[in-house]
Short mmCIF file of C-alpha atoms in Angstrom, two decimals:
data_model
loop_
_atom_site.label_atom_id
_atom_site.label_comp_id
_atom_site.label_asym_id
_atom_site.label_seq_id
_atom_site.Cartn_x
_atom_site.Cartn_y
_atom_site.Cartn_z
CA MET A 1 -0.10 -0.01 -0.02
CA ARG A 2 1.15 3.60 -0.75
CA ILE A 3 0.08 6.27 1.61
CA ILE A 4 -0.20 9.87 0.17
CA GLU A 5 -0.17 12.34 3.03
CA LYS A 6 -2.27 15.44 3.10
CA GLU A 7 0.65 17.93 3.00
CA GLU A 8 2.25 16.33 0.06
CA PHE A 9 -0.72 16.13 -1.77
CA LYS A 10 -1.79 19.74 -1.02
CA ARG A 11 1.64 21.14 -1.61
CA ASN A 12 1.96 19.57 -4.99
CA VAL A 13 -1.54 20.17 -6.41
CA LYS A 14 -1.73 23.75 -4.96
CA ASN A 15 1.59 24.53 -6.84
CA LEU A 16 -0.03 22.88 -10.12
CA LEU A 17 -3.03 25.00 -9.95
CA ILE A 18 -1.13 28.19 -9.74
CA GLN A 19 0.99 27.23 -12.48
CA THR A 20 -2.20 26.34 -14.75
CA HIS A 21 -3.10 30.08 -14.19
CA TYR A 22 0.19 31.58 -15.18
CA PHE A 23 1.82 29.34 -17.89
CA LEU A 24 0.22 28.45 -21.27
CA PRO A 25 1.10 24.90 -22.04
CA GLU A 26 4.12 24.37 -24.28
CA ASP A 27 2.15 22.46 -27.10
CA VAL A 28 -0.40 25.35 -27.17
CA ILE A 29 2.44 27.82 -27.45
CA LEU A 30 4.01 25.76 -30.43
CA ALA A 31 0.80 25.54 -32.10
CA ILE A 32 0.19 29.21 -32.06
CA LYS A 33 3.68 29.81 -33.13
CA GLU A 34 2.92 27.41 -36.21
CA ALA A 35 -0.16 29.39 -36.94
CA ILE A 36 1.69 32.68 -37.07
CA LYS A 37 3.66 31.55 -39.91
CA ILE A 38 0.49 31.45 -41.99
CA GLU A 39 -1.40 34.35 -41.03
CA GLU A 40 -1.13 38.01 -41.73
CA GLY A 41 -2.67 41.44 -40.76
CA LEU A 42 -5.23 41.40 -37.85
CA ALA A 43 -5.04 37.63 -37.58
CA LYS A 44 -1.39 37.67 -37.20
CA ASP A 45 -1.55 40.44 -34.76
CA ALA A 46 -4.07 38.64 -32.51
CA LEU A 47 -1.94 35.45 -32.41
CA LEU A 48 1.20 37.76 -31.54
CA LYS A 49 -1.06 39.24 -28.52
CA ILE A 50 -1.80 35.73 -27.38
CA LEU A 51 1.90 34.84 -27.03
CA LYS A 52 2.68 38.27 -25.63
CA ASN A 53 -0.22 37.79 -23.10
CA ALA A 54 1.22 34.42 -21.95
CA GLU A 55 4.65 36.08 -21.52
CA ILE A 56 3.29 39.03 -19.33
CA SER A 57 1.30 36.33 -17.38
CA SER A 58 4.35 34.31 -16.45
CA CYS A 59 6.75 37.16 -15.87
CA LEU A 60 4.21 39.33 -13.73
CA LYS A 61 1.94 36.48 -12.33
CA LEU A 62 -0.94 37.96 -13.64
CA PRO A 63 -3.55 35.29 -14.49
CA LEU A 64 -3.62 34.32 -18.38
CA CYS A 65 -7.22 35.01 -18.28
CA GLN A 66 -9.44 37.09 -15.63
CA ASP A 67 -11.95 34.31 -15.98
CA THR A 68 -10.42 32.24 -13.48
CA GLY A 69 -13.31 29.92 -14.06
CA ILE A 70 -14.27 26.61 -12.54
CA PRO A 71 -10.94 24.49 -11.72
CA GLN A 72 -12.01 20.85 -12.67
CA PHE A 73 -10.01 17.94 -11.09
CA PHE A 74 -9.42 14.54 -12.72
CA LEU A 75 -7.78 12.09 -10.57
CA ASN A 76 -6.43 8.84 -11.72
CA ILE A 77 -5.56 6.77 -8.87
CA GLY A 78 -3.51 3.49 -8.64
CA LYS A 79 -5.28 0.77 -6.67
CA ASN A 80 -2.69 0.46 -4.00
CA VAL A 81 -2.95 4.29 -3.27
CA TYR A 82 -4.37 5.34 -0.01
CA PHE A 83 -5.24 9.11 1.05
CA ASP A 84 -4.73 9.67 4.55
CA PHE A 85 -7.46 12.57 4.21
CA ASN A 86 -10.82 13.41 2.84
CA LEU A 87 -10.10 14.03 -0.77
CA LYS A 88 -13.10 16.49 -1.36
CA GLU A 89 -12.14 18.65 1.75
CA VAL A 90 -8.66 18.94 0.86
CA LEU A 91 -9.45 19.87 -2.70
CA ASN A 92 -11.70 22.60 -1.33
CA GLU A 93 -8.72 23.81 0.92
CA ILE A 94 -6.48 23.88 -2.05
CA VAL A 95 -8.95 25.88 -4.22
CA THR A 96 -9.95 28.27 -1.63
CA GLU A 97 -6.43 28.90 -0.50
CA THR A 98 -5.19 29.32 -3.88
CA TYR A 99 -7.74 31.58 -5.26
CA ASN A 100 -7.41 33.81 -1.93
CA GLN A 101 -3.60 33.87 -2.03
CA GLU A 102 -3.41 34.45 -5.70
CA LYS A 103 -6.33 36.99 -5.97
CA PHE A 104 -7.76 34.80 -8.60
CA ARG A 105 -11.41 35.73 -9.62
CA LYS A 106 -13.98 34.13 -7.62
CA SER A 107 -16.13 33.50 -10.62
CA SER A 108 -18.89 31.13 -9.20
CA VAL A 109 -22.09 31.89 -7.22
CA GLU A 110 -23.68 29.84 -4.65
CA ASP A 111 -27.11 29.80 -5.97
CA PRO A 112 -27.67 29.70 -9.82
CA LEU A 113 -30.81 32.00 -9.58
CA PHE A 114 -30.17 34.16 -6.56
CA ARG A 115 -26.79 35.40 -7.49
CA ARG A 116 -24.92 36.78 -4.46
CA ASN A 117 -21.69 36.20 -2.72
CA ASN A 118 -19.04 35.20 -5.39
CA PHE A 119 -17.18 32.22 -4.24
CA ASN A 120 -15.11 29.13 -5.53
CA PHE A 121 -16.72 26.27 -6.93
CA PHE A 122 -14.89 23.15 -8.28
CA THR A 123 -15.53 19.63 -9.62
CA PHE A 124 -13.56 16.47 -9.28
CA PHE A 125 -13.79 13.16 -11.17
CA VAL A 126 -12.05 9.91 -9.93
CA ASP A 127 -10.93 7.21 -12.02
CA TYR A 128 -8.66 4.08 -11.10
CA LYS A 129 -5.45 3.27 -13.06
CA GLU A 130 -4.92 -0.15 -14.67
CA GLU A 131 -1.20 0.37 -14.56
CA ASN A 132 1.24 1.79 -12.06
CA GLU A 133 -0.67 0.66 -9.15
CA ASN A 134 1.31 2.86 -6.59
CA GLU A 135 0.79 6.34 -8.47
CA CYS A 136 -1.63 8.85 -8.56
CA GLU A 137 -2.16 11.34 -11.44
CA VAL A 138 -3.76 14.75 -10.86
CA SER A 139 -5.01 16.73 -13.95
CA ILE A 140 -6.56 20.20 -13.69
CA LEU A 141 -8.59 21.89 -16.34
CA ILE A 142 -9.85 25.53 -15.69
CA ARG A 143 -13.02 25.94 -17.56
CA GLY A 144 -13.98 29.73 -18.14
CA GLY A 145 -17.60 30.75 -18.64
CA GLY A 146 -17.35 31.43 -22.30
CA SER A 147 -16.02 28.04 -23.18
CA GLU A 148 -18.40 26.24 -20.87
CA ASN A 149 -21.29 28.04 -22.56
CA MET A 150 -20.17 26.61 -26.08
CA SER A 151 -21.26 23.17 -25.24
CA ARG A 152 -23.69 21.11 -26.93
CA LEU A 153 -25.37 17.44 -26.30
CA ASN A 154 -27.64 16.05 -28.86
CA LEU A 155 -29.03 12.41 -28.64
CA PHE A 156 -29.17 10.99 -32.11
CA LEU A 157 -31.00 7.90 -33.21
CA PRO A 158 -28.85 4.61 -33.24
CA THR A 159 -29.43 4.42 -37.03
CA THR A 160 -28.09 8.04 -38.01
CA GLU A 161 -25.73 8.08 -40.72
CA PHE A 162 -22.22 9.25 -39.66
CA GLN A 163 -22.19 11.91 -42.32
CA GLU A 164 -25.49 13.50 -40.71
CA ILE A 165 -23.47 13.76 -37.51
CA ILE A 166 -20.54 15.30 -39.07
CA LYS A 167 -22.66 18.15 -40.68
CA TYR A 168 -24.30 18.66 -37.25
CA ILE A 169 -20.77 18.94 -35.55
CA ILE A 170 -19.53 21.40 -38.12
CA ASN A 171 -22.77 23.57 -38.09
CA GLU A 172 -22.82 23.62 -34.36
CA VAL A 173 -19.10 24.41 -34.21
CA LYS A 174 -19.27 27.17 -36.67
CA ASN A 175 -22.47 28.52 -34.76
CA MET A 176 -20.69 28.72 -31.59
CA LEU A 177 -17.02 30.04 -32.59
CA MET A 178 -17.93 33.73 -32.66
CA PHE A 179 -19.04 33.38 -29.08
CA THR A 180 -15.66 32.29 -27.76
CA CYS A 181 -12.09 33.18 -28.33
CA PRO A 182 -10.76 31.29 -31.24
CA PRO A 183 -8.42 29.65 -32.11
CA VAL A 184 -10.03 26.88 -30.09
CA VAL A 185 -9.73 23.14 -29.57
CA VAL A 186 -12.83 21.21 -30.36
CA SER A 187 -13.67 18.34 -28.21
CA ILE A 188 -16.39 15.75 -29.23
CA GLY A 189 -17.64 12.70 -27.42
CA LEU A 190 -19.50 9.85 -28.98
CA GLY A 191 -21.52 7.36 -27.16
CA GLY A 192 -21.74 6.42 -23.35
CA SER A 193 -24.59 7.61 -21.20
CA ILE A 194 -25.33 11.28 -21.35
CA ASP A 195 -23.16 11.96 -17.95
CA THR A 196 -20.27 9.94 -18.93
CA ASN A 197 -20.48 11.28 -22.52
CA ILE A 198 -20.08 15.10 -21.47
CA CYS A 199 -17.15 13.78 -18.78
CA MET A 200 -15.38 11.87 -21.61
CA THR A 201 -15.48 15.16 -23.74
CA LYS A 202 -14.04 17.39 -21.07
CA LYS A 203 -11.47 14.94 -20.21
CA ALA A 204 -10.35 14.66 -23.91
CA LEU A 205 -9.32 18.37 -23.37
CA LEU A 206 -6.31 16.81 -21.29
CA ARG A 207 -4.96 15.55 -24.63
CA LYS A 208 -1.97 17.45 -26.05
CA ILE A 209 -2.47 19.18 -29.49
CA GLY A 210 -1.56 16.90 -32.21
CA GLU A 211 -2.44 13.71 -30.35
CA ARG A 212 -4.72 11.53 -32.54
CA ASN A 213 -7.43 9.18 -31.53
CA LYS A 214 -5.80 5.70 -31.61
CA LYS A 215 -8.39 4.45 -33.94
CA GLU A 216 -7.38 5.28 -37.63
CA PHE A 217 -11.11 6.31 -38.65
CA TYR A 218 -11.45 8.67 -35.89
CA ALA A 219 -8.03 10.11 -36.28
CA GLU A 220 -8.68 10.93 -39.83
CA THR A 221 -12.07 12.49 -38.85
CA GLU A 222 -10.35 14.54 -36.34
CA ILE A 223 -8.03 15.87 -39.15
CA PHE A 224 -11.14 16.32 -41.58
CA LEU A 225 -13.08 18.24 -39.18
CA LYS A 226 -10.18 20.54 -38.42
CA GLN A 227 -9.80 21.26 -42.18
CA GLN A 228 -13.32 21.91 -42.61
CA ILE A 229 -13.99 24.19 -39.83
CA ASN A 230 -10.80 26.10 -40.61
CA LEU A 231 -12.18 27.04 -44.06
CA SER A 232 -14.72 29.23 -42.20
CA ASN A 233 -12.58 32.30 -42.27
CA ILE A 234 -13.70 33.07 -38.67
CA GLY A 235 -9.94 33.14 -37.57
CA PRO A 236 -8.14 34.32 -34.32
CA LEU A 237 -10.61 36.10 -31.98
CA GLY A 238 -12.94 36.31 -34.69
CA LEU A 239 -10.97 38.82 -36.81
CA GLY A 240 -10.87 36.74 -39.92
CA GLY A 241 -8.12 34.21 -40.86
CA LYS A 242 -7.12 30.63 -41.53
CA THR A 243 -6.67 29.66 -37.72
CA THR A 244 -9.97 29.12 -35.99
CA VAL A 245 -9.20 25.78 -34.76
CA LEU A 246 -6.00 24.62 -33.30
CA ASP A 247 -7.26 20.82 -33.07
CA VAL A 248 -10.04 18.49 -32.88
CA PHE A 249 -10.26 15.55 -30.40
CA ILE A 250 -12.60 12.74 -30.66
CA GLU A 251 -13.24 10.40 -27.91
CA THR A 252 -15.56 7.31 -27.98
CA LEU A 253 -17.48 4.98 -25.23
CA PRO A 254 -19.79 2.09 -25.88
CA THR A 255 -23.41 3.03 -25.69
CA HIS A 256 -27.06 1.59 -25.60
CA ILE A 257 -28.51 0.01 -28.48
CA ALA A 258 -31.44 2.70 -28.77
CA THR A 259 -29.17 5.84 -28.57
CA LEU A 260 -26.23 7.83 -30.00
CA PRO A 261 -25.23 10.74 -27.71
CA VAL A 262 -22.94 13.30 -29.33
CA SER A 263 -21.47 16.25 -27.47
CA ILE A 264 -19.34 18.94 -28.60
CA ASN A 265 -17.12 21.24 -26.20
CA LEU A 266 -15.07 24.21 -27.20
CA GLN A 267 -11.87 25.11 -25.32
CA CYS A 268 -10.56 28.72 -26.03
CA HIS A 269 -7.09 29.40 -26.66
CA SER A 270 -6.32 30.18 -23.09
CA TYR A 271 -5.93 26.54 -22.52
CA ARG A 272 -5.35 26.21 -18.80
CA ARG A 273 -4.39 22.63 -17.95
CA GLY A 274 -1.65 20.64 -16.28
CA SER A 275 -0.87 17.32 -14.86
CA ILE A 276 1.34 15.76 -12.16
CA ARG A 277 2.18 12.45 -11.00
CA LEU A 278 2.46 11.54 -7.12
CA MET B 1 11.52 38.62 -28.97
CA ILE B 2 7.62 38.35 -28.95
CA LEU B 3 7.39 41.96 -27.68
CA GLU B 4 9.12 43.31 -30.60
CA GLU B 5 7.46 41.31 -33.23
CA CYS B 6 4.12 42.51 -31.77
CA ASN B 7 4.39 45.76 -33.75
CA LEU B 8 2.99 44.93 -37.33
CA ASN B 9 2.47 48.42 -38.34
CA LEU B 10 -1.16 48.11 -38.83
CA ASN B 11 -2.79 51.29 -39.56
CA THR B 12 -4.37 52.58 -36.09
CA HIS B 13 -6.66 55.38 -35.64
CA LYS B 14 -5.99 57.29 -32.08
CA ILE B 15 -9.31 58.31 -30.20
CA PHE B 16 -9.79 59.89 -26.88
CA VAL B 17 -12.69 58.97 -24.59
CA PRO B 18 -15.23 60.46 -23.68
CA LEU B 19 -15.15 61.67 -27.34
CA LYS B 20 -15.39 65.44 -27.76
CA ASP B 21 -17.09 65.04 -31.00
CA THR B 22 -18.58 61.90 -32.34
CA LYS B 23 -17.59 62.82 -35.97
CA ILE B 24 -14.60 60.56 -35.69
CA LEU B 25 -16.88 57.47 -35.47
CA HIS B 26 -18.30 58.03 -38.86
CA SER B 27 -14.68 57.81 -40.43
CA LEU B 28 -14.15 54.38 -38.78
CA LYS B 29 -14.68 51.03 -40.83
CA ILE B 30 -14.90 47.73 -39.85
CA SER B 31 -11.49 46.03 -39.47
CA ASP B 32 -9.93 49.32 -38.59
CA LYS B 33 -7.79 49.16 -35.47
CA VAL B 34 -8.07 51.83 -32.82
CA SER B 35 -5.96 52.85 -29.85
CA ILE B 36 -8.15 54.50 -27.16
CA THR B 37 -6.79 56.83 -24.39
CA GLY B 38 -9.10 58.13 -21.80
CA GLU B 39 -11.78 57.04 -19.58
CA LEU B 40 -13.77 53.53 -19.96
CA PHE B 41 -16.91 52.88 -18.00
CA VAL B 42 -16.49 49.19 -16.94
CA PHE B 43 -19.44 46.85 -16.32
CA ARG B 44 -21.31 43.80 -17.70
CA ASP B 45 -24.26 41.59 -17.12
CA GLN B 46 -25.57 42.47 -13.74
CA VAL B 47 -25.25 46.27 -14.27
CA HIS B 48 -26.83 46.20 -17.69
CA LYS B 49 -29.88 44.26 -16.12
CA LYS B 50 -30.27 46.80 -13.47
CA ILE B 51 -30.08 49.64 -16.09
CA HIS B 52 -32.49 48.16 -18.26
CA SER B 53 -34.84 47.55 -15.49
CA GLY B 54 -34.58 51.22 -14.27
CA GLN B 55 -32.75 50.59 -10.89
CA VAL B 56 -30.55 53.68 -11.65
CA SER B 57 -30.58 55.78 -8.70
CA GLN B 58 -26.75 55.02 -7.95
CA ILE B 59 -25.80 56.26 -11.32
CA SER B 60 -28.22 59.04 -12.15
CA ASN B 61 -25.50 61.78 -11.50
CA ILE B 62 -23.13 60.25 -13.96
CA ASN B 63 -22.62 61.77 -17.47
CA PHE B 64 -22.18 58.78 -20.04
CA GLN B 65 -22.39 61.13 -23.01
CA ASN B 66 -19.96 60.19 -25.89
CA SER B 67 -18.50 57.79 -23.33
CA ALA B 68 -17.16 54.10 -23.87
CA VAL B 69 -18.17 50.94 -22.04
CA TYR B 70 -15.94 47.97 -21.64
CA TYR B 71 -17.63 44.59 -20.89
CA CYS B 72 -15.29 43.07 -18.13
CA ALA B 73 -15.01 41.58 -14.83
CA ALA B 74 -11.22 41.86 -13.64
CA THR B 75 -9.21 39.88 -11.12
CA GLU B 76 -8.56 41.73 -7.95
CA ALA B 77 -5.39 43.84 -8.06
CA LYS B 78 -2.15 42.26 -6.37
CA GLU B 79 0.24 44.41 -4.49
CA GLY B 80 2.00 46.97 -6.90
CA PHE B 81 -0.83 46.62 -9.48
CA VAL B 82 -3.94 48.88 -10.01
CA ILE B 83 -5.98 45.99 -11.20
CA GLY B 84 -5.50 42.18 -12.13
CA SER B 85 -6.15 40.31 -15.29
CA CYS B 86 -8.57 42.28 -17.09
CA GLY B 87 -9.77 40.92 -20.65
CA PRO B 88 -13.15 41.30 -22.16
CA THR B 89 -16.06 39.21 -21.60
CA SER B 90 -18.40 37.92 -24.45
CA SER B 91 -20.42 40.71 -25.45
CA TYR B 92 -23.50 38.81 -26.90
CA ARG B 93 -24.92 38.59 -23.25
CA MET B 94 -25.38 42.26 -23.19
CA ASP B 95 -27.22 42.42 -26.49
CA ASP B 96 -30.92 42.63 -24.84
CA TYR B 97 -29.87 45.40 -22.71
CA THR B 98 -27.92 47.43 -25.13
CA GLU B 99 -30.28 49.99 -26.20
CA LYS B 100 -30.83 51.41 -22.75
CA VAL B 101 -27.27 51.83 -22.16
CA LEU B 102 -26.67 53.61 -25.59
CA SER B 103 -29.72 55.90 -24.69
CA LEU B 104 -27.71 56.99 -21.77
CA GLY B 105 -25.11 58.49 -24.27
CA VAL B 106 -22.48 55.50 -24.53
CA ARG B 107 -21.40 55.70 -28.22
CA ILE B 108 -18.45 53.10 -28.00
CA MET B 109 -18.81 49.40 -26.82
CA ILE B 110 -16.04 47.15 -26.29
CA GLY B 111 -15.90 43.39 -25.66
CA LYS B 112 -15.31 40.19 -27.66
CA GLY B 113 -17.17 38.25 -30.11
CA TYR B 114 -20.52 38.34 -32.04
CA ARG B 115 -23.36 40.64 -31.48
CA SER B 116 -26.98 40.24 -32.61
CA SER B 117 -28.61 41.92 -35.67
CA LYS B 118 -30.56 44.06 -33.02
CA VAL B 119 -27.26 45.65 -31.85
CA VAL B 120 -26.39 46.25 -35.43
CA GLU B 121 -29.35 48.33 -35.95
CA PHE B 122 -28.73 50.32 -32.56
CA CYS B 123 -25.33 51.16 -33.71
CA LYS B 124 -26.93 52.71 -36.92
CA LYS B 125 -29.77 54.44 -34.97
CA TYR B 126 -27.42 55.95 -32.18
CA GLY B 127 -24.04 56.31 -34.22
CA ALA B 128 -22.31 54.09 -32.08
CA ILE B 129 -19.51 51.54 -32.93
CA TYR B 130 -18.66 47.93 -31.39
CA LEU B 131 -14.87 47.19 -30.92
CA ILE B 132 -13.52 43.82 -30.42
CA THR B 133 -10.60 43.61 -28.00
CA TYR B 134 -8.18 40.68 -27.36
CA GLY B 135 -10.25 38.01 -25.84
CA GLY B 136 -8.09 35.83 -23.30
CA CYS B 137 -5.48 38.40 -23.09
CA GLY B 138 -6.26 39.81 -19.59
CA ALA B 139 -2.59 40.01 -18.63
CA LEU B 140 -1.73 42.01 -21.86
CA ILE B 141 -4.55 44.37 -21.23
CA ASN B 142 -3.55 45.00 -17.67
CA ARG B 143 -0.66 46.94 -18.90
CA TRP B 144 -2.93 49.48 -20.74
CA VAL B 145 -4.87 50.27 -17.67
CA LYS B 146 -3.33 52.94 -15.69
CA SER B 147 -5.86 53.54 -12.78
CA VAL B 148 -9.19 52.16 -11.54
CA GLU B 149 -11.96 53.72 -9.57
CA LEU B 150 -15.12 51.98 -8.16
CA VAL B 151 -18.22 53.85 -9.44
CA ALA B 152 -21.34 52.19 -8.37
CA TYR B 153 -23.04 48.94 -7.24
CA PRO B 154 -20.23 47.77 -4.93
CA GLU B 155 -22.36 44.84 -3.74
CA LEU B 156 -21.67 43.39 -7.20
CA GLU B 157 -18.24 42.81 -6.29
CA THR B 158 -16.14 41.80 -9.39
CA GLU B 159 -19.09 42.67 -11.66
CA ALA B 160 -19.66 46.30 -10.05
CA MET B 161 -19.41 49.57 -12.26
CA TYR B 162 -15.93 50.74 -12.41
CA LYS B 163 -13.95 53.46 -14.45
CA TYR B 164 -10.62 52.52 -15.82
CA TRP B 165 -8.23 55.19 -16.94
CA VAL B 166 -6.54 53.76 -20.17
CA GLU B 167 -3.68 54.33 -22.37
CA GLY B 168 -3.16 52.82 -25.81
CA PHE B 169 -6.00 50.38 -25.29
CA GLU B 170 -6.40 48.50 -28.65
CA GLY B 171 -9.52 47.47 -30.36
CA ILE B 172 -10.80 46.50 -33.81
CA VAL B 173 -13.94 48.07 -35.46
CA ALA B 174 -16.39 45.11 -35.51
CA ILE B 175 -19.73 46.93 -36.09
CA ASP B 176 -19.56 50.43 -37.72
CA VAL B 177 -22.07 53.37 -37.47
CA TYR B 178 -23.36 52.33 -41.16
CA GLY B 179 -24.28 48.69 -39.67
CA ASN B 180 -21.48 46.79 -41.55
CA THR B 181 -20.14 43.86 -39.45
CA LEU B 182 -16.59 42.23 -39.05
CA TRP B 183 -18.37 38.89 -39.61
CA LYS B 184 -20.25 39.37 -43.00
CA ASN B 185 -18.00 37.47 -44.96
CA PHE B 186 -17.50 34.61 -42.51
CA ASP B 187 -19.28 31.26 -43.00
CA LEU B 188 -21.04 31.10 -39.69
CA CYS B 189 -23.76 28.85 -40.98
#
């Protein structure tokens, strides 16, 4: 049995949460640098601004985006790992202490209708590792309201032609793009039950840019969708251009014979994610 | 390296707010870049809703004539800073409340993303423009803000009404006074 102590867990995850707000992931920076090569005018200016923002953020410790959002934790726990603390309580301590200490915006309200008292809300999902039984992996995704609002779930008939689903995805993404901050990453979940479907779509955003689905058919579909959506001319920040989508991720799960859930989630360029192995 | 490359010599119109004369707005076209110096009113969803529903006693003495509004809710200022990260929020959420705000005298709206056709009509009617600034670039925009003042509705905390004094605050004309939109040539479905 491997015991993870509260202080060790807290120190490491807190540090990860702070870093996530100040450092744009390396693969995202590379993808933007690549895009700069093919853009000009306002589109190029916008992409350069995104890089400059990342530079200022890490140098001055100003959050990448003022929407410091909902922190979402994904834990992948080895079966021999034991926490000597209450996970939910400690995650709450981590979020509250970090947001107070770093003056991150408290972007949530306690009641969805009676909107008072800004506070910190977070979510966490637990899964169990099949390998590395003594290890625990903690991943964080920071979800801003703009990205969160640009989500869709549709339940297709199980007999729906795939072409129809592709058409639906392209139309919905184009509809949503001008309401968020392109260039975005588009995440798509096919199958599962509605709850696991959406969770899978979110979790796919932990993939690195350029990382393809292991099944060839879906890998090719990812590339096809990226090309199609980039023809829209929406461009960086909706100012026109070739770079609207940095990548498309597709994930699948087994599903019921009577249904075919499809969800879409957009992730803005302020792609705040990070992982740590404990 | 990045800092130097950022100057692409795009043709930029310099404007000062509140505007002395709204004539300059008629010379601005979609895709034009503008650089703003002066005072911005800063408020978003909840203040728009209050203004729309007539809860205006807290702001009845404020002169909005020819002013600019910036849709933003910043992070708090750390020591040594006047404000935290302060990028724009999605503007479409203000669309239903926009006419009331324009009728107070506001002539420039700054945010990010798409606006409804209703807002395009309001821009024509009131001779107003909508600017897109750099979404997701709150740390960069922080450098353009020189001072901050809380104006009204402090109970809304981060969503209260503020005034920012800005220098060289950049935006791109997305709706002009003639009702042209930046997205007219996009394939939005």
